[in-house]
Coordinates of C-alpha atoms in Angstrom, one line a residue:
Chain A
M20 CA 12.0 -16.3 -41.1
T21 CA 8.3 -17.2 -41.7
K22 CA 6.1 -14.2 -41.1
G23 CA 4.3 -14.5 -37.8
E24 CA 0.5 -14.5 -37.6
I25 CA -2.5 -14.3 -35.3
V26 CA -4.2 -17.7 -35.5
L27 CA -7.1 -16.8 -33.3
G28 CA -8.6 -13.9 -31.4
C29 CA -10.7 -14.6 -28.3
L30 CA -13.1 -12.5 -26.3
A31 CA -12.6 -14.2 -22.9
P32 CA -14.4 -12.7 -19.9
H33 CA -12.7 -13.1 -16.5
P34 CA -15.3 -13.2 -13.7
P35 CA -13.4 -15.2 -11.0
H36 CA -16.7 -16.9 -10.4
L37 CA -16.0 -19.2 -13.3
V38 CA -12.7 -20.5 -11.9
Y39 CA -14.4 -20.8 -8.5
A40 CA -17.2 -22.8 -10.1
E41 CA -14.7 -25.2 -11.7
N42 CA -12.9 -26.1 -8.4
P43 CA -9.4 -26.5 -10.0
P44 CA -6.7 -27.6 -7.5
Q45 CA -5.0 -24.2 -7.8
N46 CA -7.9 -22.4 -6.2
E47 CA -8.5 -22.5 -2.5
A48 CA -12.2 -21.8 -2.4
F49 CA -14.7 -24.5 -3.0
S50 CA -18.0 -24.2 -4.8
E51 CA -21.0 -26.3 -5.8
G52 CA -20.8 -25.1 -9.4
G53 CA -22.7 -22.4 -11.2
W54 CA -22.5 -20.3 -14.4
E55 CA -22.5 -23.5 -16.6
T56 CA -23.4 -21.7 -19.8
L57 CA -20.2 -19.8 -19.7
R58 CA -18.1 -22.6 -18.3
W59 CA -19.3 -25.1 -21.0
G60 CA -18.7 -22.5 -23.6
Y61 CA -15.2 -22.0 -22.3
A62 CA -14.6 -25.7 -22.3
K63 CA -15.6 -25.9 -26.0
L64 CA -13.3 -23.1 -27.0
A65 CA -10.5 -24.6 -25.0
R66 CA -10.9 -27.8 -27.0
K67 CA -10.7 -25.8 -30.2
L68 CA -7.5 -24.2 -29.0
K69 CA -6.0 -27.7 -28.4
T70 CA -6.4 -28.3 -32.2
I71 CA -4.6 -25.1 -33.2
D72 CA -0.8 -24.8 -33.6
Y73 CA 0.4 -21.7 -31.7
D74 CA 3.4 -20.5 -29.7
A75 CA 2.0 -18.0 -27.2
I76 CA -1.1 -16.3 -25.8
V77 CA -1.1 -12.5 -25.8
I78 CA -3.6 -11.2 -23.3
F79 CA -4.9 -7.6 -22.7
T80 CA -6.2 -7.2 -19.2
P81 CA -8.4 -4.5 -17.6
H82 CA -7.2 -5.6 -14.1
W83 CA -3.7 -4.4 -14.6
Q84 CA -4.6 -0.8 -14.7
T85 CA -1.9 1.7 -15.6
Y86 CA -2.2 5.4 -16.0
I87 CA 1.3 6.0 -17.2
G88 CA 1.4 4.2 -20.5
T89 CA 1.0 0.6 -21.5
H90 CA 3.1 -2.0 -19.6
F91 CA 4.2 -5.5 -20.5
L92 CA 5.2 -8.4 -18.2
G93 CA 9.0 -8.7 -18.7
L94 CA 10.2 -11.6 -16.7
P95 CA 10.2 -15.3 -17.8
E96 CA 8.3 -16.7 -14.8
F97 CA 5.8 -15.6 -12.2
K98 CA 4.8 -17.8 -9.4
S99 CA 2.6 -16.6 -6.5
K100 CA -1.0 -16.5 -5.2
S101 CA -3.6 -14.2 -6.8
V102 CA -6.3 -13.1 -4.4
D103 CA -9.2 -11.2 -6.0
P104 CA -9.5 -7.9 -4.1
V105 CA -13.2 -7.8 -4.9
F106 CA -14.2 -11.5 -4.5
P107 CA -11.5 -12.9 -2.2
N108 CA -14.1 -15.4 -0.9
L109 CA -14.1 -16.9 -4.4
F110 CA -10.7 -16.6 -5.9
R111 CA -7.4 -17.4 -4.2
Y112 CA -5.5 -19.0 -7.0
N113 CA -1.9 -20.3 -6.8
Y114 CA -0.4 -19.7 -10.2
D115 CA 2.9 -20.6 -11.9
L116 CA 3.2 -19.2 -15.4
K117 CA 5.7 -18.6 -18.1
V118 CA 6.1 -15.4 -20.1
D119 CA 7.3 -15.1 -23.7
V120 CA 9.7 -12.2 -22.8
E121 CA 11.1 -12.1 -26.3
L122 CA 7.7 -11.4 -27.8
A123 CA 6.8 -9.0 -25.0
E124 CA 10.0 -7.0 -25.7
A125 CA 9.3 -7.0 -29.4
M126 CA 5.8 -5.6 -28.8
H127 CA 7.2 -3.1 -26.4
E128 CA 9.7 -1.9 -29.0
E129 CA 7.1 -1.7 -31.8
T130 CA 4.6 0.1 -29.5
E131 CA 7.3 2.6 -28.5
K132 CA 8.1 3.2 -32.2
A133 CA 4.4 4.0 -32.7
G134 CA 4.6 6.8 -30.2
I135 CA 2.8 5.1 -27.4
I136 CA 4.2 5.4 -23.8
T137 CA 5.3 2.0 -22.7
K138 CA 7.2 0.2 -19.9
M139 CA 8.5 -3.3 -19.3
M140 CA 7.5 -4.7 -15.9
R141 CA 10.6 -6.4 -14.4
N142 CA 9.9 -6.5 -10.7
P143 CA 9.9 -10.2 -9.6
D144 CA 7.5 -9.5 -6.7
F145 CA 4.8 -8.2 -9.0
R146 CA 1.5 -10.1 -8.7
V147 CA -0.1 -11.0 -12.0
D148 CA -3.7 -9.8 -12.1
Y149 CA -6.7 -12.1 -11.7
G150 CA -8.1 -11.1 -15.1
T151 CA -5.0 -12.6 -16.8
I152 CA -5.2 -15.7 -14.7
T153 CA -8.9 -16.4 -15.0
S154 CA -9.0 -16.0 -18.8
C155 CA -5.8 -18.0 -19.4
H156 CA -6.9 -20.7 -17.0
L157 CA -10.2 -21.2 -18.7
L158 CA -8.8 -21.1 -22.2
N159 CA -5.8 -23.3 -21.4
P160 CA -6.1 -25.1 -18.1
D161 CA -2.9 -26.9 -18.7
W162 CA -0.9 -23.7 -18.8
D163 CA 1.4 -25.2 -21.3
K164 CA 1.9 -22.1 -23.4
P165 CA 3.8 -18.9 -22.5
I166 CA 1.8 -15.7 -22.2
V167 CA 2.4 -12.0 -22.7
T168 CA 0.2 -9.8 -20.5
I169 CA -0.4 -6.2 -21.6
S170 CA -1.8 -3.7 -19.1
S171 CA -4.7 -1.5 -19.9
N172 CA -3.9 2.2 -20.0
R173 CA -7.0 4.0 -18.7
N174 CA -7.6 6.5 -21.5
S175 CA -11.3 6.4 -21.0
H176 CA -10.9 7.8 -17.5
Y177 CA -8.4 10.4 -18.4
Y178 CA -9.7 11.5 -21.7
S179 CA -12.7 9.8 -23.4
N180 CA -13.8 6.6 -25.0
E181 CA -12.9 8.1 -28.4
V182 CA -9.3 8.6 -27.3
M183 CA -9.2 5.1 -25.8
I184 CA -10.2 3.8 -29.2
E185 CA -7.5 5.6 -31.0
Q186 CA -4.8 4.5 -28.6
A187 CA -6.0 0.9 -28.5
K188 CA -6.0 0.8 -32.3
A189 CA -2.5 2.1 -32.5
L190 CA -1.5 -0.5 -29.8
G191 CA -3.1 -3.3 -31.7
E192 CA -1.4 -2.4 -35.0
A193 CA 2.0 -2.1 -33.3
C194 CA 1.5 -5.5 -31.6
M195 CA 0.6 -7.0 -35.0
K196 CA 3.8 -5.7 -36.5
A197 CA 5.8 -7.3 -33.7
I198 CA 4.0 -10.6 -34.1
E199 CA 4.7 -10.6 -37.9
K200 CA 8.4 -9.9 -37.3
S201 CA 8.6 -12.6 -34.6
G202 CA 7.7 -15.4 -36.9
K203 CA 5.4 -16.8 -34.1
K204 CA 1.9 -18.0 -34.2
V205 CA -0.1 -16.2 -31.6
V206 CA -3.5 -16.4 -29.9
L207 CA -4.8 -13.0 -28.9
V208 CA -7.1 -12.7 -25.8
S209 CA -9.2 -9.7 -24.9
S210 CA -10.1 -10.4 -21.4
H211 CA -13.3 -8.6 -20.3
S212 CA -17.1 -8.6 -19.9
L213 CA -19.5 -6.7 -22.1
S214 CA -22.0 -4.7 -19.9
H215 CA -20.4 -4.2 -16.6
R216 CA -22.8 -3.0 -13.9
H217 CA -22.5 -5.2 -10.9
F218 CA -24.9 -6.0 -8.1
V219 CA -23.4 -4.6 -4.9
T220 CA -24.7 -7.4 -2.8
E221 CA -23.9 -11.1 -3.0
A222 CA -26.1 -14.1 -2.3
P223 CA -25.1 -16.1 0.8
L224 CA -24.2 -18.9 -1.6
P225 CA -22.6 -17.1 -4.5
E226 CA -23.2 -19.9 -6.9
D227 CA -27.0 -19.9 -6.2
M228 CA -28.1 -19.6 -9.8
S229 CA -31.7 -18.7 -8.8
R230 CA -30.2 -15.2 -7.9
E231 CA -28.3 -14.6 -11.1
H232 CA -29.6 -12.3 -13.8
I233 CA -28.5 -9.3 -15.8
Y234 CA -28.4 -6.0 -13.9
N235 CA -31.1 -4.5 -16.1
H236 CA -32.8 -5.0 -19.4
S237 CA -31.1 -2.1 -21.1
Q238 CA -27.7 -3.8 -20.6
Y239 CA -29.1 -7.0 -22.0
V240 CA -30.5 -5.3 -25.1
W241 CA -27.2 -3.5 -25.8
D242 CA -25.2 -6.7 -25.3
M243 CA -27.4 -8.6 -27.7
K244 CA -27.0 -5.8 -30.3
I245 CA -23.2 -6.1 -30.0
I246 CA -23.3 -9.9 -30.2
D247 CA -25.5 -9.8 -33.3
M248 CA -22.8 -7.6 -34.9
F249 CA -20.2 -10.2 -33.9
R250 CA -22.2 -12.9 -35.6
E251 CA -22.6 -10.9 -38.7
G252 CA -18.9 -10.0 -39.0
K253 CA -19.7 -6.3 -38.6
M254 CA -16.6 -5.5 -36.5
Q255 CA -16.1 -2.1 -38.1
E256 CA -19.6 -1.2 -36.9
V257 CA -18.8 -2.5 -33.5
V258 CA -15.7 -0.2 -33.4
D259 CA -17.8 2.7 -34.6
I260 CA -20.5 2.2 -32.0
M261 CA -18.1 1.4 -29.2
P262 CA -18.1 4.8 -27.5
E263 CA -21.8 4.9 -27.1
Y264 CA -22.0 1.2 -26.2
T265 CA -19.4 1.6 -23.5
E266 CA -21.1 4.7 -22.0
Q267 CA -24.6 3.1 -22.1
T268 CA -23.6 -0.1 -20.4
I269 CA -20.6 0.9 -18.3
A270 CA -19.0 -1.8 -20.4
E271 CA -15.6 -3.2 -19.6
T272 CA -14.7 -2.5 -23.2
E273 CA -13.7 0.9 -21.7
A274 CA -10.2 -0.6 -21.1
G275 CA -9.7 -1.0 -24.9
G276 CA -9.2 -4.7 -25.2
L277 CA -11.7 -5.5 -27.9
I278 CA -10.5 -2.6 -30.0
W279 CA -6.9 -3.6 -29.5
M280 CA -7.7 -7.1 -30.7
M281 CA -9.8 -6.0 -33.6
A282 CA -7.1 -3.6 -34.8
A283 CA -4.4 -6.3 -34.5
M284 CA -6.6 -8.6 -36.6
G285 CA -7.3 -6.0 -39.3
V286 CA -10.9 -5.5 -38.1
P287 CA -12.4 -8.8 -39.3
S288 CA -15.4 -8.8 -41.6
Y289 CA -16.1 -12.5 -41.1
P290 CA -18.5 -13.9 -38.5
A291 CA -17.4 -14.6 -35.0
E292 CA -17.9 -17.9 -33.3
I293 CA -20.1 -17.4 -30.3
Y294 CA -19.6 -19.8 -27.4
G295 CA -22.0 -18.5 -24.8
Y296 CA -23.5 -15.5 -23.0
Q297 CA -24.5 -15.3 -19.4
S298 CA -24.6 -12.8 -16.5
V299 CA -22.3 -13.0 -13.6
I300 CA -23.3 -10.8 -10.6
G301 CA -25.3 -8.7 -13.0
T302 CA -22.6 -8.2 -15.7
G303 CA -23.0 -9.4 -19.3
N304 CA -20.4 -11.9 -20.4
C305 CA -19.9 -13.3 -23.9
I306 CA -17.3 -15.9 -25.0
A307 CA -16.5 -15.5 -28.7
C308 CA -13.6 -16.0 -31.1
W309 CA -12.6 -14.8 -34.5
D310 CA -10.9 -17.5 -36.5
P311 CA -9.1 -16.1 -39.6
N312 CA -8.8 -19.7 -41.0
T313 CA -11.8 -20.4 -43.2
N314 CA -11.2 -24.1 -43.0
T315 CA -11.5 -24.2 -39.2
R316 CA -14.1 -21.4 -38.7
E317 CA -17.4 -22.8 -37.6
L318 CA -20.9 -21.9 -36.6
V319 CA -20.9 -22.8 -32.9
L320 CA -24.1 -21.2 -31.4
Chain B
M17 CA -10.3 15.7 21.6
S18 CA -13.9 16.6 22.2
E19 CA -15.6 14.9 25.1
D20 CA -17.9 12.6 23.1
S21 CA -15.6 11.8 20.1
P22 CA -13.7 8.5 20.1
I23 CA -11.4 10.0 17.4
L24 CA -8.3 11.7 18.7
F25 CA -7.5 13.2 15.3
G26 CA -7.8 12.6 11.6
L27 CA -5.2 12.5 8.9
Y28 CA -5.5 13.0 5.1
V29 CA -2.5 11.4 3.3
P30 CA -1.6 10.7 -0.4
P31 CA -1.6 7.1 -1.8
H32 CA 1.4 7.3 -4.1
P33 CA 4.5 5.2 -3.2
Q34 CA 7.2 7.9 -3.8
P35 CA 7.3 9.1 -0.2
L36 CA 7.9 5.5 0.9
L37 CA 10.1 4.2 -1.9
S38 CA 11.9 7.2 -3.4
P39 CA 11.8 10.1 -0.9
D40 CA 15.1 11.6 -2.1
A41 CA 14.2 11.7 -5.8
N42 CA 12.5 15.1 -5.3
Q43 CA 12.4 17.7 -2.5
G44 CA 8.6 17.5 -2.5
Y45 CA 8.7 13.7 -1.9
S46 CA 11.1 14.4 1.0
N47 CA 8.7 17.0 2.4
L48 CA 5.8 14.6 2.3
R49 CA 8.0 11.9 3.9
A50 CA 8.9 14.3 6.7
A51 CA 5.2 15.1 7.2
F52 CA 4.4 11.4 7.5
E53 CA 7.2 11.2 10.1
T54 CA 5.6 14.1 12.1
C55 CA 2.3 12.3 12.0
R56 CA 3.9 9.0 13.0
K57 CA 5.4 10.7 16.1
R58 CA 2.1 12.3 17.0
I59 CA 0.3 9.0 16.7
E60 CA 3.0 7.5 19.0
E61 CA 2.5 10.3 21.5
S62 CA -1.3 9.9 21.5
D63 CA -3.1 7.3 23.4
A64 CA -4.7 5.8 20.4
D65 CA -5.8 2.2 20.6
L66 CA -6.3 1.9 16.8
I67 CA -5.4 3.4 13.4
L68 CA -8.4 3.2 11.1
V69 CA -7.7 3.7 7.4
Y70 CA -10.2 4.5 4.7
S71 CA -8.5 4.0 1.4
T72 CA -9.6 5.3 -2.0
T73 CA -7.2 2.9 -3.7
W74 CA -9.0 -0.1 -2.3
P75 CA -12.2 -0.2 -4.4
S76 CA -14.9 -2.7 -3.6
V77 CA -18.0 -3.8 -5.5
V78 CA -19.8 -6.1 -3.1
G79 CA -20.6 -3.6 -0.3
H80 CA -17.9 -2.5 2.0
Q81 CA -15.0 -4.7 2.8
I82 CA -13.1 -4.4 6.1
Q83 CA -9.6 -6.0 6.6
A84 CA -9.7 -8.4 9.4
L85 CA -6.7 -10.7 9.0
K86 CA -4.8 -10.5 12.3
E87 CA -1.4 -10.7 10.6
S88 CA -1.5 -9.3 7.1
I89 CA 1.8 -10.2 5.4
W90 CA 2.8 -9.8 1.8
T91 CA 5.1 -8.0 -0.6
H92 CA 3.2 -5.4 -2.6
V93 CA 4.2 -4.0 -5.9
D94 CA 2.3 -1.0 -7.5
D95 CA 0.8 -1.4 -10.9
D96 CA 2.3 1.8 -12.3
F97 CA 5.3 2.4 -10.1
H98 CA 6.7 -1.2 -10.0
Y99 CA 10.1 0.1 -11.0
L100 CA 10.5 2.0 -7.8
G101 CA 10.7 -1.2 -5.8
S102 CA 8.7 -3.6 -3.7
M103 CA 6.8 -2.9 -0.5
P104 CA 7.0 -5.7 2.0
Y105 CA 4.5 -5.4 4.8
N106 CA 3.5 -7.1 8.0
F107 CA 0.5 -5.3 9.5
K108 CA -1.1 -6.1 12.8
I109 CA -4.9 -5.8 12.3
D110 CA -7.5 -5.4 15.1
T111 CA -9.7 -8.2 14.1
D112 CA -12.2 -7.5 17.0
F113 CA -12.6 -4.0 15.8
A114 CA -13.0 -5.1 12.2
N115 CA -15.9 -7.4 13.2
E116 CA -17.5 -4.7 15.3
Y117 CA -17.2 -2.2 12.4
C118 CA -18.8 -4.7 10.0
S119 CA -21.6 -5.3 12.5
A120 CA -22.2 -1.6 13.0
A121 CA -22.3 -1.0 9.2
K122 CA -24.9 -3.7 8.8
K123 CA -27.0 -2.2 11.6
R124 CA -27.1 1.0 9.6
G125 CA -28.3 -0.9 6.5
L126 CA -25.1 -1.3 4.6
H127 CA -23.9 -4.5 2.9
A128 CA -20.5 -5.1 4.6
R129 CA -18.1 -7.9 5.2
T130 CA -14.8 -8.6 6.7
V131 CA -11.9 -10.1 4.6
E132 CA -9.6 -12.5 6.3
Y133 CA -7.5 -14.2 3.7
E134 CA -3.8 -14.9 3.6
G135 CA -2.3 -13.0 0.6
F136 CA -5.2 -10.6 0.3
P137 CA -3.8 -7.7 -1.9
I138 CA -3.7 -4.7 0.4
D139 CA -3.7 -1.6 -1.8
T140 CA -0.8 0.7 -2.4
G141 CA -2.3 3.6 -0.5
S142 CA -2.9 1.6 2.7
V143 CA 0.5 0.0 2.5
V144 CA 2.2 3.4 2.1
A145 CA 0.2 5.0 4.9
L146 CA 0.6 2.2 7.5
S147 CA 4.3 1.6 6.6
L148 CA 5.1 5.3 7.2
L149 CA 2.6 6.0 10.1
N150 CA 3.0 2.9 12.1
P151 CA 6.2 1.2 11.0
D152 CA 6.6 -1.0 14.1
N153 CA 3.0 -2.0 14.4
R154 CA 2.9 -0.2 17.7
I155 CA -0.8 0.3 17.3
P156 CA -3.2 -2.2 15.7
A157 CA -4.8 -1.1 12.5
C158 CA -7.9 -1.7 10.4
I159 CA -8.6 -0.8 6.8
V160 CA -12.0 -0.2 5.1
S161 CA -12.6 -0.2 1.3
S162 CA -14.2 2.5 -0.8
N163 CA -17.1 1.0 -2.7
M164 CA -16.9 2.1 -6.4
Y165 CA -20.6 2.6 -6.7
A166 CA -21.3 4.2 -3.3
N167 CA -22.4 7.8 -3.3
R168 CA -23.0 10.3 -0.5
S169 CA -25.6 8.6 1.7
E170 CA -23.9 5.3 1.7
T171 CA -20.5 6.9 2.5
I172 CA -21.9 9.1 5.2
V173 CA -23.5 6.0 6.9
L174 CA -20.2 4.1 6.5
G175 CA -18.4 6.9 8.4
K176 CA -21.0 7.0 11.1
S177 CA -20.7 3.2 11.5
A178 CA -16.9 3.6 12.2
S179 CA -17.7 6.0 15.1
D180 CA -20.4 3.6 16.3
A181 CA -17.9 0.7 16.4
L182 CA -15.3 2.8 18.2
I183 CA -17.8 3.9 20.9
A184 CA -19.1 0.3 21.3
Q185 CA -15.6 -1.0 22.0
G186 CA -14.5 2.1 24.0
K187 CA -11.5 2.6 21.7
K188 CA -9.8 5.8 20.8
A189 CA -8.6 6.0 17.3
V190 CA -6.6 8.0 14.8
I191 CA -8.4 7.8 11.5
V192 CA -6.6 8.1 8.2
V193 CA -8.1 8.9 4.8
V194 CA -5.8 7.9 1.9
S195 CA -6.5 10.0 -1.1
S196 CA -5.0 12.5 -3.5
L197 CA -6.4 16.0 -3.8
S198 CA -6.4 16.5 -7.6
N199 CA -5.7 13.0 -8.9
R200 CA -4.7 13.7 -12.6
M201 CA -1.2 12.3 -13.1
F202 CA 1.1 12.9 -16.0
T203 CA 0.5 10.1 -18.6
E204 CA 4.1 9.8 -19.5
H205 CA 7.2 8.9 -17.4
I206 CA 8.9 12.0 -16.0
D207 CA 12.1 12.9 -14.3
P208 CA 11.1 13.1 -10.6
A209 CA 13.0 16.3 -10.4
D210 CA 10.6 17.9 -12.8
D211 CA 7.4 16.9 -10.9
R212 CA 4.8 19.5 -10.5
I213 CA 1.0 19.7 -10.2
H214 CA -0.5 18.7 -13.6
S215 CA -2.2 22.1 -14.2
S216 CA -2.7 25.5 -12.7
K217 CA -6.3 24.8 -12.4
D218 CA -5.7 21.7 -10.4
N219 CA -3.2 23.6 -8.2
E220 CA -5.6 26.4 -7.6
W221 CA -8.4 24.0 -6.6
N222 CA -6.0 22.2 -4.3
E223 CA -4.9 25.4 -2.7
K224 CA -8.6 26.3 -2.0
I225 CA -9.3 22.9 -0.5
L226 CA -6.2 23.3 1.7
Q227 CA -7.5 26.6 3.0
F228 CA -10.6 24.9 4.1
F229 CA -8.6 22.1 5.8
A230 CA -6.3 24.6 7.5
D231 CA -9.3 26.4 8.8
G232 CA -10.8 23.2 10.1
R233 CA -13.8 23.4 7.9
L234 CA -14.3 19.7 7.4
E235 CA -18.1 19.7 7.1
D236 CA -17.8 22.5 4.5
L237 CA -15.5 20.3 2.5
S238 CA -17.9 17.4 2.9
Q239 CA -20.6 19.6 1.4
L240 CA -18.3 20.6 -1.4
S241 CA -17.4 17.1 -2.4
R242 CA -19.5 16.9 -5.6
E243 CA -18.0 20.1 -6.8
I244 CA -14.5 18.9 -6.0
H245 CA -15.2 15.7 -7.9
G246 CA -16.3 17.6 -11.0
Q247 CA -13.4 20.0 -11.0
I248 CA -10.2 18.1 -10.2
R249 CA -10.9 14.4 -10.0
V250 CA -10.4 12.0 -12.9
Q251 CA -13.8 10.3 -13.2
K252 CA -12.8 6.8 -12.1
V253 CA -15.6 6.4 -9.6
V254 CA -19.0 8.1 -9.1
A255 CA -17.9 10.7 -6.5
Y256 CA -15.1 12.2 -4.4
K257 CA -15.9 10.5 -1.1
P258 CA -13.0 11.0 1.4
A259 CA -14.4 14.2 3.0
W260 CA -17.8 12.5 3.4
W261 CA -16.4 9.6 5.3
L262 CA -14.0 11.7 7.3
A263 CA -16.6 14.2 8.4
S264 CA -19.3 11.6 9.2
A265 CA -16.8 9.6 11.3
M266 CA -15.3 12.6 13.1
G267 CA -18.3 14.7 13.4
Q268 CA -20.2 16.8 10.8
H269 CA -19.1 20.3 11.8
N270 CA -16.3 22.8 11.3
N271 CA -14.9 22.7 14.8
Y272 CA -11.5 21.4 14.0
Q273 CA -8.0 22.6 14.3
G274 CA -6.5 22.1 10.9
E275 CA -2.8 21.8 9.9
V276 CA -1.4 21.3 6.5
L277 CA 1.9 19.6 7.1
A278 CA 2.9 19.3 3.4
Y279 CA 1.5 19.8 -0.1
E280 CA 3.4 18.5 -3.1
A281 CA 3.1 17.1 -6.5
L282 CA 3.2 13.3 -7.0
H283 CA 3.6 12.6 -10.7
G284 CA 1.3 15.5 -11.3
S285 CA -1.4 14.7 -8.7
G286 CA -1.9 16.7 -5.6
G287 CA -0.5 15.0 -2.5
A288 CA -1.1 16.5 0.9
V289 CA -0.5 15.4 4.5
I290 CA -3.1 17.1 6.7
Q291 CA -4.1 16.8 10.3
L292 CA -7.5 17.7 11.7
T293 CA -8.0 17.7 15.5
P294 CA -11.4 18.2 17.1
S295 CA -11.6 21.5 18.9
T296 CA -14.0 24.1 20.1
G297 CA -15.1 27.1 18.0
S298 CA -16.4 27.1 14.6
F299 CA -15.4 28.6 11.3
G300 CA -17.9 28.9 8.6
D301 CA -21.6 28.4 8.7
K302 CA -22.6 27.1 5.2
E303 CA -26.0 25.6 5.0
F304 CA -26.9 22.9 2.5
D305 CA -30.0 21.1 1.5
E306 CA -28.7 17.5 1.3
D307 CA -30.2 15.4 4.0
D308 CA -28.1 14.0 6.8
V309 CA -28.4 10.2 6.6
E310 CA -28.5 7.8 9.5
F311 CA -29.6 4.6 7.8
Y312 CA -28.9 3.4 4.3
Q313 CA -32.0 2.3 2.5
G314 CA -30.4 0.9 -0.6
D315 CA -31.0 1.6 -4.3
R316 CA -34.2 3.4 -5.0
N317 CA -34.9 1.2 -8.0
V318 CA -35.8 4.1 -10.2
L319 CA -35.2 2.1 -13.3
N320 CA -37.9 -0.4 -12.4
K321 CA -40.6 2.2 -11.8
G322 CA -42.9 3.7 -14.4
N323 CA -42.4 1.0 -17.0
F324 CA -45.8 -0.5 -16.8

């Protein structure tokens, strides 16, 4: 069997506002638009994905929060409605998705071998989290590839950001082993914002862009620092600075997604492709990808 | 019930699904289930018009959300304990009260809104509490979220708004706080038969808190919330808020008859079913220097001052 590989790693934030702003038929809410910088960036990255040959999307989501180990979706299909508990006015999305259970089980097995507590999720009534749905919808609106969703074990809450990093690294390395053994070509998705302090009030018209800005300047400066490192291919430095960055900006990196993806990809030392940065209800969101293929890697922004 | 309180009694119950889904897996889970049953009977025997739930497992970001969908129907599955089974529910919600509570919260300066959407994901803690305390929908219910950024003043005002709304509608309520005591769970899967409180330290703190509850010292617990948060709460949110909300809704004093119906481990966390009934006579007279808050003024914008 050919050795499996990661063909792309994407940082794909999941504010439900972006799906709301697109008005896809799956979503019940209606908007007049908004957050175009991110949506146009997503559209460009989605076009790139269409040019890449891959078998499955593996996504790590902060909105399936587990405290007892790391869990994997373990049934072939999930069809239901996802209503965002925080922004139900924006996101009520009817989904119908396929799971690559074989790959999920392979990852579960390798992860267990690495000493990480794991569980397969096989309850058919389980509702897939809106982080998974938002990021996958924006990257692949056709939903024509199976996915694997990995829950986020909340080590930052229970222990520290340093422990989170160690666990996420081990998880990423185990997932990479499973991908290699599977012979499949896989796109990894780390679904999260950067700085993550929200405004606690909402404009009467949520898509009123005159009201949108980063929560405070400190968050912006930190986000720019991290994005500069992405551009320069300094991902080991990003890993090293992650505990302080996460603490200073209440970043959604606390869930471990970015570290997981970087570890699986061998901590890239090449530049990331940047597709956009914009705030959503005060949080900082960057769309980026790491393309291991030097022939297709490009300078986007 | 005291003459001027619209609240017949308050309950403090755990959010974990074991008492609902696997009560026979451990004697402690059975004990909690039995305590829920006792409370269910007491609610039935009361003349409550409403069950109002404040759930720590429903975090909100945009202000305070209040469930208002008249018939809330779905099948819920817990993120961690999905293997224990599904939790179908069909709750009758008091929409009029939800709107009144929202309005009362706004009058006190809070950002609040009702949620009224088919398929809205009611949280595990609320599903467990309402399924066990009100299985036949005999009494309409309402659920309010716990804002993840809210701290003391905001939560105190949210509790007072609940009382305002009950008085405005002339309704009598049983109010329910859904929260663990210590909330550190084991981070591995365990045999339920081996369940115990995660550490002696957590257990000792829980026991101390239960003493306060048993003595009816609700306001003292409210004043100790920051200490409780630091000692036995995993730092997921900014503060331990249930006692603030409960005390400000029921009355900020220690004149309660307390009863601890059960205290058991739930995958390492401290789960207790407690009843507090307004009474006469006071226990404890602690004095504190944190202001009592009537109106929420919003963020102080400290970060935007002194930069120029």
